[in-house]
Amino acid sequence: MTYSFFRRLLSYLFALTLALCAFYASADYMPPDLRDRVEQLKIDRKSIPTTTLNAPARAMTLWEWINAFALAQRYVPVDATRFVAQSLAGTNTPFTMGQLDAAINELTFLDDNPQGIGQLVATTGPFPVADFATIAQTYTVGTTSIQTGGGFLVARHFMANFGLWQTTDPKADHYISIVSSNPRVTFVASSKPVTGMHGGFRTSRSTLMFEVASGTLVEGDTVTITYGDTSKGSRGILTPSFSSDRMPLPLYIAFTANGQFMSVPIQPVRTIGGAVAGVAAFAPSIVSPGETFEISIRAQDQYYNRATGEIPNWQLDLGSDEPTNIASSGAITVAEVTLDAPGVYHPRITSQDGVIKGSGNPILVSETPRSRVFWGDTHGHSGFAEGIGTPDRFMQWAKEDARLDFVTHSEHDVWLDDAEWEVLRNNVSAYTEEGKFVAYLGYEWTVYGPNGGHHNVLFRRPQGVSRVPAQFYPTLSKLYQGLRSSTNPKDVVVIPHAHQAGDYRQNDPELEPLVEIMSQHGNFEWFGRMYLEHGHEVGFTAASDNHLSQPGYSPPLGGSLSQRGGLGALLAQEATTDSLFDAMKNLQSYATTGDRIILDFAVNDTSMGKRAPFQEDRVINGRVIGTAPIDSITIIKNDKEIWQQNYLATDANRLGKSETFLLSFASDSEPFHRGDNPRGWRSWEGTLEVLNGTIESIEAYDASFPLQNLKVAEDNPNLVTFATKTRGDTSSYLLKLSNLTRNSRIQFDLVETPETGGAPPIYRRHQRIPAVSFVLALKDMQQGKVSFQQVLDGYTDKAQLRHIRTDGAKDITFTVNDSSSRQGDYYFVRVVQANDAIAWSSPVWIGGHAKR
């Protein structure tokens, strides 16, 4: 295709767009009453400043205007809904009122000048992830000219981990260029600080701007911005590490010097996974003997994207018979399986050439299970809020890539308009298959902690329900009131989470049965315990809070989302809308950090989430079937640990010349001040050196955690540079040592690091962790372990070395006896695996009475 042909095609498309805009402009998208108020708002905005007195009324008109605009399928500017939400919720500071004015200005421009914003077209790919590429965006000027001093803000989404682009060296990586069809126009590169989703999010980030240095861009002129221009020798721009059907390359335009930047619709640039580097399998957790069920085999690249290119055939080994050959049908292959004999099966998947290996979740074949286990994610985002990707991509990932049984696409209400809400509603009906996959309509009620914190709201069915948004219900008590007045409480589930901490002093027992205690933001067991401590009868769940349209199978991204996403397990008889929703309402739920651990727990034969009749003597029993060897099982009663059994450690006195150790790092996430957000991520960065011994191997035990960086020194195989993060959890390395002596030890030298994490604490801000050096010596081991503790602001962070067995059990049954004369005691179980995965049961209450 020649350049001249491409130019003619662009001109034709632009003319067609102008004609369509003129057609739609001829029919007003607003009812007459709203049109009158909008026109008055335009006049008032020019002559009367926005104040705390008139801001709510202006925001209300703008809110209705935005939704009319959206329902007419017109482009709604980025962040406009959030600016309105701040004002309607009563946050009217000079800064937020300025944002409100900016939203009014931008919508006024789009309304008065439907052809003024111009047209943007991108080369959409697909482009392989984590590879060098060249992506061009061509903007055709509309009816509004771009004057000298105006220009283009070349923004970047805060989660899109492109290479760091530059404009100074055309031979170097990530070079960005700009060129215009108008030879009289020149540009100069500068920068501008930007906050929000296309900047530093909560802080400003220096952002590239191409300013028009001379000339004027007039209607029909084109401007092409090339990301990764290779014409002068650059390799291109490094694409993000995750695949997406809408990878954002945001572009903003200022038409005059010092003019307001207007956003342009983001183009659907696609990134796709790379070559096969791994495989995972998903199967039902519990089936009956002789039942035919499906195992989904997913080929993935090194970043856990769906693989592309040649996909091998597979061998499925369930340990009962000879491995079964399975012909590949692409990146996702579904095989039908039948198991006749009761027992536990651990699927193993191997490519037929033996190169690619992986595993699946355990399968319990049982004739009399207490219930079945269904897996889901009730908290995830796409590009409808501050995330990335489309709602269809979100649902396809949940149903196909993660092989979930249920999901909720819970976008932040402060970013949702009415048209987007209808898309979410329609997707629930489009993707639900009763008995196989259930989608629930929902959203995330989004306010700051002092007003109640973030809560996900789920509806039993999508028909006949409306969101009760933070815009009009800005406190938790008002949310409860709004939901009760608009929907039958039996058809609503509200789930608070700790990342932007829900107010655990409040709980509506009919609406709020579950608490999210883990996500990609960290582990927050303390959060669930605070609800129980305040007398609330709640169960536990976990979710991903993924922002890349990857619910249910969510690898760490880094930054605030530095661990895998969690999963919620529901105990029910079938994967139907009512059965699973009733399980949530009835607290038949448990939480995991992403591994599909089978957990059965009861007190006096009363299963988790229920209240047993009072008895002084209590028999606590359970069964854990893990995805990895079980490290420990702990029973918590009334917020105190009353029993723990460790299954992994061995007697240090039996050390031989070659042994296996688990090196673990841990930090707490509980806030220093009550009512605050969690403590941030603790980074562990530095070196370790084995003295008087030899490192045979060191690897991250949780192989799905790519943020655990390891690098062995070229000149010293016993010296390793490492980096990992913890936030209420443990991060471990499997360490095999040889040539051990009584004087073998490990020297650690950690560098100073900052605490990090989204939704930072209000009262105790993120601190800096000082550098520290310490030694873990084998001779100091007691009961197979030795540890170092670093105390900071009342927190005790810990590094621990344990001598472990290599044949740890994955299937453990336990029974513990307890007694108490107290009514209303509660018990729950925490399970920790050797690979740092955790499962938490919902509580069982003994006697007493429930909240009403």
PDB file of N, CA and C in Angstrom, residues 585-663:
ATOM      1  N   LYS A 585     -24.497 -15.650  50.255  1.00  0.00           N
ATOM      2  CA  LYS A 585     -25.365 -15.101  51.296  1.00  0.00           C
ATOM      3  C   LYS A 585     -25.276 -15.904  52.592  1.00  0.00           C
ATOM      4  N   ASN A 586     -25.028 -17.216  52.462  1.00  0.00           N
ATOM      5  CA  ASN A 586     -25.001 -18.099  53.632  1.00  0.00           C
ATOM      6  C   ASN A 586     -23.596 -18.337  54.172  1.00  0.00           C
ATOM      7  N   LEU A 587     -22.617 -17.559  53.717  1.00  0.00           N
ATOM      8  CA  LEU A 587     -21.237 -17.626  54.207  1.00  0.00           C
ATOM      9  C   LEU A 587     -20.568 -18.962  53.886  1.00  0.00           C
ATOM     10  N   GLN A 588     -21.058 -19.667  52.891  1.00  0.00           N
ATOM     11  CA  GLN A 588     -20.448 -20.943  52.488  1.00  0.00           C
ATOM     12  C   GLN A 588     -19.283 -20.638  51.551  1.00  0.00           C
ATOM     13  N   SER A 589     -18.239 -20.112  52.140  1.00  0.00           N
ATOM     14  CA  SER A 589     -17.165 -19.531  51.344  1.00  0.00           C
ATOM     15  C   SER A 589     -15.832 -19.695  52.059  1.00  0.00           C
ATOM     16  N   TYR A 590     -14.753 -19.806  51.285  1.00  0.00           N
ATOM     17  CA  TYR A 590     -13.414 -19.645  51.860  1.00  0.00           C
ATOM     18  C   TYR A 590     -12.517 -18.955  50.851  1.00  0.00           C
ATOM     19  N   ALA A 591     -11.366 -18.501  51.326  1.00  0.00           N
ATOM     20  CA  ALA A 591     -10.473 -17.667  50.535  1.00  0.00           C
ATOM     21  C   ALA A 591      -9.145 -18.364  50.312  1.00  0.00           C
ATOM     22  N   THR A 592      -8.548 -18.155  49.131  1.00  0.00           N
ATOM     23  CA  THR A 592      -7.186 -18.604  48.892  1.00  0.00           C
ATOM     24  C   THR A 592      -6.418 -17.511  48.156  1.00  0.00           C
ATOM     25  N   THR A 593      -5.109 -17.643  48.166  1.00  0.00           N
ATOM     26  CA  THR A 593      -4.247 -16.682  47.481  1.00  0.00           C
ATOM     27  C   THR A 593      -4.068 -17.017  46.002  1.00  0.00           C
ATOM     28  N   GLY A 594      -4.959 -17.833  45.449  1.00  0.00           N
ATOM     29  CA  GLY A 594      -4.923 -18.149  44.027  1.00  0.00           C
ATOM     30  C   GLY A 594      -4.825 -19.624  43.742  1.00  0.00           C
ATOM     31  N   ASP A 595      -4.203 -20.407  44.621  1.00  0.00           N
ATOM     32  CA  ASP A 595      -4.138 -21.853  44.445  1.00  0.00           C
ATOM     33  C   ASP A 595      -5.497 -22.463  44.804  1.00  0.00           C
ATOM     34  N   ARG A 596      -5.922 -23.451  44.037  1.00  0.00           N
ATOM     35  CA  ARG A 596      -7.238 -24.061  44.251  1.00  0.00           C
ATOM     36  C   ARG A 596      -7.112 -25.202  45.268  1.00  0.00           C
ATOM     37  N   ILE A 597      -6.864 -24.776  46.496  1.00  0.00           N
ATOM     38  CA  ILE A 597      -6.709 -25.687  47.626  1.00  0.00           C
ATOM     39  C   ILE A 597      -8.093 -26.162  48.059  1.00  0.00           C
ATOM     40  N   ILE A 598      -8.247 -27.447  48.259  1.00  0.00           N
ATOM     41  CA  ILE A 598      -9.507 -27.993  48.762  1.00  0.00           C
ATOM     42  C   ILE A 598      -9.451 -27.959  50.286  1.00  0.00           C
ATOM     43  N   LEU A 599     -10.431 -27.317  50.902  1.00  0.00           N
ATOM     44  CA  LEU A 599     -10.443 -27.144  52.356  1.00  0.00           C
ATOM     45  C   LEU A 599     -11.821 -27.504  52.892  1.00  0.00           C
ATOM     46  N   ASP A 600     -11.844 -28.461  53.795  1.00  0.00           N
ATOM     47  CA  ASP A 600     -13.070 -28.835  54.508  1.00  0.00           C
ATOM     48  C   ASP A 600     -12.809 -28.601  55.988  1.00  0.00           C
ATOM     49  N   PHE A 601     -13.721 -27.897  56.646  1.00  0.00           N
ATOM     50  CA  PHE A 601     -13.514 -27.525  58.045  1.00  0.00           C
ATOM     51  C   PHE A 601     -14.858 -27.512  58.750  1.00  0.00           C
ATOM     52  N   ALA A 602     -14.897 -28.117  59.952  1.00  0.00           N
ATOM     53  CA  ALA A 602     -16.144 -28.169  60.720  1.00  0.00           C
ATOM     54  C   ALA A 602     -15.829 -28.192  62.206  1.00  0.00           C
ATOM     55  N   VAL A 603     -16.775 -27.714  62.979  1.00  0.00           N
ATOM     56  CA  VAL A 603     -16.716 -27.823  64.436  1.00  0.00           C
ATOM     57  C   VAL A 603     -18.010 -28.505  64.885  1.00  0.00           C
ATOM     58  N   ASN A 604     -17.855 -29.619  65.599  1.00  0.00           N
ATOM     59  CA  ASN A 604     -19.025 -30.430  65.999  1.00  0.00           C
ATOM     60  C   ASN A 604     -19.914 -30.727  64.799  1.00  0.00           C
ATOM     61  N   ASP A 605     -19.246 -31.054  63.697  1.00  0.00           N
ATOM     62  CA  ASP A 605     -19.907 -31.434  62.444  1.00  0.00           C
ATOM     63  C   ASP A 605     -20.709 -30.289  61.824  1.00  0.00           C
ATOM     64  N   THR A 606     -20.449 -29.054  62.239  1.00  0.00           N
ATOM     65  CA  THR A 606     -21.064 -27.877  61.622  1.00  0.00           C
ATOM     66  C   THR A 606     -20.026 -27.227  60.722  1.00  0.00           C
ATOM     67  N   SER A 607     -20.339 -27.108  59.447  1.00  0.00           N
ATOM     68  CA  SER A 607     -19.348 -26.650  58.477  1.00  0.00           C
ATOM     69  C   SER A 607     -19.180 -25.138  58.521  1.00  0.00           C
ATOM     70  N   MET A 608     -18.127 -24.671  57.867  1.00  0.00           N
ATOM     71  CA  MET A 608     -17.756 -23.264  57.898  1.00  0.00           C
ATOM     72  C   MET A 608     -18.907 -22.366  57.459  1.00  0.00           C
ATOM     73  N   GLY A 609     -18.970 -21.199  58.087  1.00  0.00           N
ATOM     74  CA  GLY A 609     -19.993 -20.223  57.766  1.00  0.00           C
ATOM     75  C   GLY A 609     -21.279 -20.384  58.537  1.00  0.00           C
ATOM     76  N   LYS A 610     -21.344 -21.409  59.415  1.00  0.00           N
ATOM     77  CA  LYS A 610     -22.594 -21.674  60.122  1.00  0.00           C
ATOM     78  C   LYS A 610     -22.405 -21.536  61.630  1.00  0.00           C
ATOM     79  N   ARG A 611     -23.516 -21.532  62.350  1.00  0.00           N
ATOM     80  CA  ARG A 611     -23.519 -21.434  63.801  1.00  0.00           C
ATOM     81  C   ARG A 611     -24.046 -22.752  64.365  1.00  0.00           C
ATOM     82  N   ALA A 612     -23.231 -23.392  65.201  1.00  0.00           N
ATOM     83  CA  ALA A 612     -23.595 -24.678  65.790  1.00  0.00           C
ATOM     84  C   ALA A 612     -24.307 -24.463  67.116  1.00  0.00           C
ATOM     85  N   PRO A 613     -25.171 -25.410  67.537  1.00  0.00           N
ATOM     86  CA  PRO A 613     -25.752 -25.334  68.884  1.00  0.00           C
ATOM     87  C   PRO A 613     -24.646 -25.328  69.934  1.00  0.00           C
ATOM     88  N   PHE A 614     -24.909 -24.694  71.048  1.00  0.00           N
ATOM     89  CA  PHE A 614     -23.882 -24.584  72.079  1.00  0.00           C
ATOM     90  C   PHE A 614     -23.549 -25.947  72.677  1.00  0.00           C
ATOM     91  N   GLN A 615     -22.250 -26.222  72.779  1.00  0.00           N
ATOM     92  CA  GLN A 615     -21.708 -27.352  73.517  1.00  0.00           C
ATOM     93  C   GLN A 615     -20.378 -26.929  74.098  1.00  0.00           C
ATOM     94  N   GLU A 616     -20.122 -27.346  75.323  1.00  0.00           N
ATOM     95  CA  GLU A 616     -18.828 -27.016  75.920  1.00  0.00           C
ATOM     96  C   GLU A 616     -17.698 -27.758  75.235  1.00  0.00           C
ATOM     97  N   ASP A 617     -17.935 -29.021  74.904  1.00  0.00           N
ATOM     98  CA  ASP A 617     -16.908 -29.818  74.235  1.00  0.00           C
ATOM     99  C   ASP A 617     -17.033 -29.637  72.734  1.00  0.00           C
ATOM    100  N   ARG A 618     -15.904 -29.282  72.099  1.00  0.00           N
ATOM    101  CA  ARG A 618     -15.914 -29.033  70.650  1.00  0.00           C
ATOM    102  C   ARG A 618     -14.888 -29.931  69.968  1.00  0.00           C
ATOM    103  N   VAL A 619     -15.310 -30.594  68.926  1.00  0.00           N
ATOM    104  CA  VAL A 619     -14.420 -31.397  68.093  1.00  0.00           C
ATOM    105  C   VAL A 619     -14.219 -30.648  66.786  1.00  0.00           C
ATOM    106  N   ILE A 620     -12.993 -30.219  66.566  1.00  0.00           N
ATOM    107  CA  ILE A 620     -12.647 -29.444  65.378  1.00  0.00           C
ATOM    108  C   ILE A 620     -11.940 -30.385  64.413  1.00  0.00           C
ATOM    109  N   ASN A 621     -12.489 -30.530  63.232  1.00  0.00           N
ATOM    110  CA  ASN A 621     -11.821 -31.410  62.273  1.00  0.00           C
ATOM    111  C   ASN A 621     -11.853 -30.811  60.878  1.00  0.00           C
ATOM    112  N   GLY A 622     -10.974 -31.306  60.054  1.00  0.00           N
ATOM    113  CA  GLY A 622     -10.910 -30.793  58.697  1.00  0.00           C
ATOM    114  C   GLY A 622      -9.988 -31.619  57.834  1.00  0.00           C
ATOM    115  N   ARG A 623      -9.994 -31.267  56.584  1.00  0.00           N
ATOM    116  CA  ARG A 623      -9.115 -31.912  55.609  1.00  0.00           C
ATOM    117  C   ARG A 623      -8.623 -30.861  54.643  1.00  0.00           C
ATOM    118  N   VAL A 624      -7.346 -30.928  54.333  1.00  0.00           N
ATOM    119  CA  VAL A 624      -6.721 -30.020  53.372  1.00  0.00           C
ATOM    120  C   VAL A 624      -6.088 -30.851  52.274  1.00  0.00           C
ATOM    121  N   ILE A 625      -6.420 -30.516  51.045  1.00  0.00           N
ATOM    122  CA  ILE A 625      -5.774 -31.136  49.884  1.00  0.00           C
ATOM    123  C   ILE A 625      -5.133 -29.994  49.106  1.00  0.00           C
ATOM    124  N   GLY A 626      -3.817 -29.938  49.174  1.00  0.00           N
ATOM    125  CA  GLY A 626      -3.094 -28.793  48.650  1.00  0.00           C
ATOM    126  C   GLY A 626      -2.611 -28.966  47.232  1.00  0.00           C
ATOM    127  N   THR A 627      -2.160 -27.868  46.670  1.00  0.00           N
ATOM    128  CA  THR A 627      -1.508 -27.871  45.364  1.00  0.00           C
ATOM    129  C   THR A 627      -0.002 -28.053  45.503  1.00  0.00           C
ATOM    130  N   ALA A 628       0.483 -27.963  46.732  1.00  0.00           N
ATOM    131  CA  ALA A 628       1.899 -28.133  47.067  1.00  0.00           C
ATOM    132  C   ALA A 628       1.937 -28.722  48.474  1.00  0.00           C
ATOM    133  N   PRO A 629       3.108 -29.170  48.948  1.00  0.00           N
ATOM    134  CA  PRO A 629       3.181 -29.697  50.321  1.00  0.00           C
ATOM    135  C   PRO A 629       2.662 -28.687  51.345  1.00  0.00           C
ATOM    136  N   ILE A 630       1.959 -29.202  52.354  1.00  0.00           N
ATOM    137  CA  ILE A 630       1.397 -28.355  53.391  1.00  0.00           C
ATOM    138  C   ILE A 630       2.495 -27.972  54.377  1.00  0.00           C
ATOM    139  N   ASP A 631       2.618 -26.689  54.644  1.00  0.00           N
ATOM    140  CA  ASP A 631       3.583 -26.185  55.611  1.00  0.00           C
ATOM    141  C   ASP A 631       2.988 -26.229  57.012  1.00  0.00           C
ATOM    142  N   SER A 632       1.839 -25.572  57.203  1.00  0.00           N
ATOM    143  CA  SER A 632       1.254 -25.512  58.539  1.00  0.00           C
ATOM    144  C   SER A 632      -0.252 -25.361  58.461  1.00  0.00           C
ATOM    145  N   ILE A 633      -0.913 -25.784  59.528  1.00  0.00           N
ATOM    146  CA  ILE A 633      -2.343 -25.572  59.716  1.00  0.00           C
ATOM    147  C   ILE A 633      -2.514 -24.941  61.091  1.00  0.00           C
ATOM    148  N   THR A 634      -3.271 -23.837  61.134  1.00  0.00           N
ATOM    149  CA  THR A 634      -3.463 -23.092  62.374  1.00  0.00           C
ATOM    150  C   THR A 634      -4.949 -22.910  62.619  1.00  0.00           C
ATOM    151  N   ILE A 635      -5.364 -23.094  63.880  1.00  0.00           N
ATOM    152  CA  ILE A 635      -6.745 -22.838  64.281  1.00  0.00           C
ATOM    153  C   ILE A 635      -6.770 -21.555  65.104  1.00  0.00           C
ATOM    154  N   ILE A 636      -7.624 -20.625  64.689  1.00  0.00           N
ATOM    155  CA  ILE A 636      -7.797 -19.355  65.410  1.00  0.00           C
ATOM    156  C   ILE A 636      -9.156 -19.385  66.097  1.00  0.00           C
ATOM    157  N   LYS A 637      -9.145 -19.084  67.375  1.00  0.00           N
ATOM    158  CA  LYS A 637     -10.378 -19.027  68.167  1.00  0.00           C
ATOM    159  C   LYS A 637     -10.459 -17.644  68.805  1.00  0.00           C
ATOM    160  N   ASN A 638     -11.538 -16.930  68.521  1.00  0.00           N
ATOM    161  CA  ASN A 638     -11.750 -15.613  69.142  1.00  0.00           C
ATOM    162  C   ASN A 638     -10.514 -14.724  69.021  1.00  0.00           C
ATOM    163  N   ASP A 639      -9.919 -14.697  67.823  1.00  0.00           N
ATOM    164  CA  ASP A 639      -8.778 -13.847  67.493  1.00  0.00           C
ATOM    165  C   ASP A 639      -7.461 -14.297  68.117  1.00  0.00           C
ATOM    166  N   LYS A 640      -7.402 -15.537  68.649  1.00  0.00           N
ATOM    167  CA  LYS A 640      -6.151 -16.057  69.197  1.00  0.00           C
ATOM    168  C   LYS A 640      -5.852 -17.420  68.563  1.00  0.00           C
ATOM    169  N   GLU A 641      -4.575 -17.628  68.264  1.00  0.00           N
ATOM    170  CA  GLU A 641      -4.159 -18.914  67.719  1.00  0.00           C
ATOM    171  C   GLU A 641      -4.076 -19.932  68.855  1.00  0.00           C
ATOM    172  N   ILE A 642      -4.913 -20.964  68.784  1.00  0.00           N
ATOM    173  CA  ILE A 642      -4.970 -21.948  69.883  1.00  0.00           C
ATOM    174  C   ILE A 642      -4.308 -23.266  69.528  1.00  0.00           C
ATOM    175  N   TRP A 643      -4.015 -23.474  68.235  1.00  0.00           N
ATOM    176  CA  TRP A 643      -3.386 -24.746  67.826  1.00  0.00           C
ATOM    177  C   TRP A 643      -2.702 -24.537  66.491  1.00  0.00           C
ATOM    178  N   GLN A 644      -1.503 -25.084  66.368  1.00  0.00           N
ATOM    179  CA  GLN A 644      -0.799 -25.066  65.093  1.00  0.00           C
ATOM    180  C   GLN A 644       0.025 -26.332  64.953  1.00  0.00           C
ATOM    181  N   GLN A 645      -0.003 -26.894  63.776  1.00  0.00           N
ATOM    182  CA  GLN A 645       0.820 -28.057  63.468  1.00  0.00           C
ATOM    183  C   GLN A 645       1.653 -27.745  62.236  1.00  0.00           C
ATOM    184  N   ASN A 646       2.967 -27.947  62.359  1.00  0.00           N
ATOM    185  CA  ASN A 646       3.887 -27.736  61.237  1.00  0.00           C
ATOM    186  C   ASN A 646       4.229 -29.079  60.616  1.00  0.00           C
ATOM    187  N   TYR A 647       4.163 -29.144  59.316  1.00  0.00           N
ATOM    188  CA  TYR A 647       4.343 -30.410  58.602  1.00  0.00           C
ATOM    189  C   TYR A 647       5.573 -30.419  57.704  1.00  0.00           C
ATOM    190  N   LEU A 648       6.283 -29.302  57.602  1.00  0.00           N
ATOM    191  CA  LEU A 648       7.339 -29.184  56.601  1.00  0.00           C
ATOM    192  C   LEU A 648       8.741 -29.261  57.195  1.00  0.00           C
ATOM    193  N   ALA A 649       8.941 -28.652  58.373  1.00  0.00           N
ATOM    194  CA  ALA A 649      10.283 -28.559  58.952  1.00  0.00           C
ATOM    195  C   ALA A 649      10.779 -29.916  59.436  1.00  0.00           C
ATOM    196  N   THR A 650      12.086 -30.094  59.446  1.00  0.00           N
ATOM    197  CA  THR A 650      12.713 -31.314  59.958  1.00  0.00           C
ATOM    198  C   THR A 650      13.664 -30.951  61.091  1.00  0.00           C
ATOM    199  N   ASP A 651      14.205 -31.957  61.733  1.00  0.00           N
ATOM    200  CA  ASP A 651      15.112 -31.763  62.853  1.00  0.00           C
ATOM    201  C   ASP A 651      16.470 -31.297  62.345  1.00  0.00           C
ATOM    202  N   ALA A 652      16.891 -30.101  62.770  1.00  0.00           N
ATOM    203  CA  ALA A 652      18.161 -29.540  62.294  1.00  0.00           C
ATOM    204  C   ALA A 652      19.356 -30.380  62.693  1.00  0.00           C
ATOM    205  N   ASN A 653      19.243 -31.195  63.749  1.00  0.00           N
ATOM    206  CA  ASN A 653      20.380 -32.011  64.190  1.00  0.00           C
ATOM    207  C   ASN A 653      20.726 -33.113  63.201  1.00  0.00           C
ATOM    208  N   ARG A 654      19.880 -33.320  62.215  1.00  0.00           N
ATOM    209  CA  ARG A 654      20.116 -34.387  61.241  1.00  0.00           C
ATOM    210  C   ARG A 654      20.653 -33.849  59.923  1.00  0.00           C
ATOM    211  N   LEU A 655      21.274 -32.685  59.952  1.00  0.00           N
ATOM    212  CA  LEU A 655      21.823 -32.111  58.733  1.00  0.00           C
ATOM    213  C   LEU A 655      22.912 -32.995  58.154  1.00  0.00           C
ATOM    214  N   GLY A 656      22.836 -33.207  56.843  1.00  0.00           N
ATOM    215  CA  GLY A 656      23.867 -33.948  56.150  1.00  0.00           C
ATOM    216  C   GLY A 656      24.733 -33.014  55.334  1.00  0.00           C
ATOM    217  N   LYS A 657      25.484 -33.594  54.420  1.00  0.00           N
ATOM    218  CA  LYS A 657      26.361 -32.782  53.587  1.00  0.00           C
ATOM    219  C   LYS A 657      25.584 -31.965  52.555  1.00  0.00           C
ATOM    220  N   SER A 658      24.373 -32.433  52.189  1.00  0.00           N
ATOM    221  CA  SER A 658      23.557 -31.743  51.213  1.00  0.00           C
ATOM    222  C   SER A 658      22.119 -31.738  51.711  1.00  0.00           C
ATOM    223  N   GLU A 659      21.539 -30.552  51.813  1.00  0.00           N
ATOM    224  CA  GLU A 659      20.195 -30.435  52.386  1.00  0.00           C
ATOM    225  C   GLU A 659      19.381 -29.369  51.640  1.00  0.00           C
ATOM    226  N   THR A 660      18.082 -29.430  51.876  1.00  0.00           N
ATOM    227  CA  THR A 660      17.161 -28.474  51.271  1.00  0.00           C
ATOM    228  C   THR A 660      16.597 -27.548  52.345  1.00  0.00           C
ATOM    229  N   PHE A 661      16.585 -26.257  52.045  1.00  0.00           N
ATOM    230  CA  PHE A 661      16.109 -25.257  53.001  1.00  0.00           C
ATOM    231  C   PHE A 661      15.062 -24.372  52.325  1.00  0.00           C
ATOM    232  N   LEU A 662      14.231 -23.780  53.144  1.00  0.00           N
ATOM    233  CA  LEU A 662      13.284 -22.777  52.678  1.00  0.00           C
ATOM    234  C   LEU A 662      13.668 -21.456  53.316  1.00  0.00           C
ATOM    235  N   LEU A 663      14.029 -20.484  52.467  1.00  0.00           N
ATOM    236  CA  LEU A 663      14.387 -19.146  52.915  1.00  0.00           C
ATOM    237  C   LEU A 663      13.177 -18.249  52.703  1.00  0.00           C
TER     238      LEU A 663
END
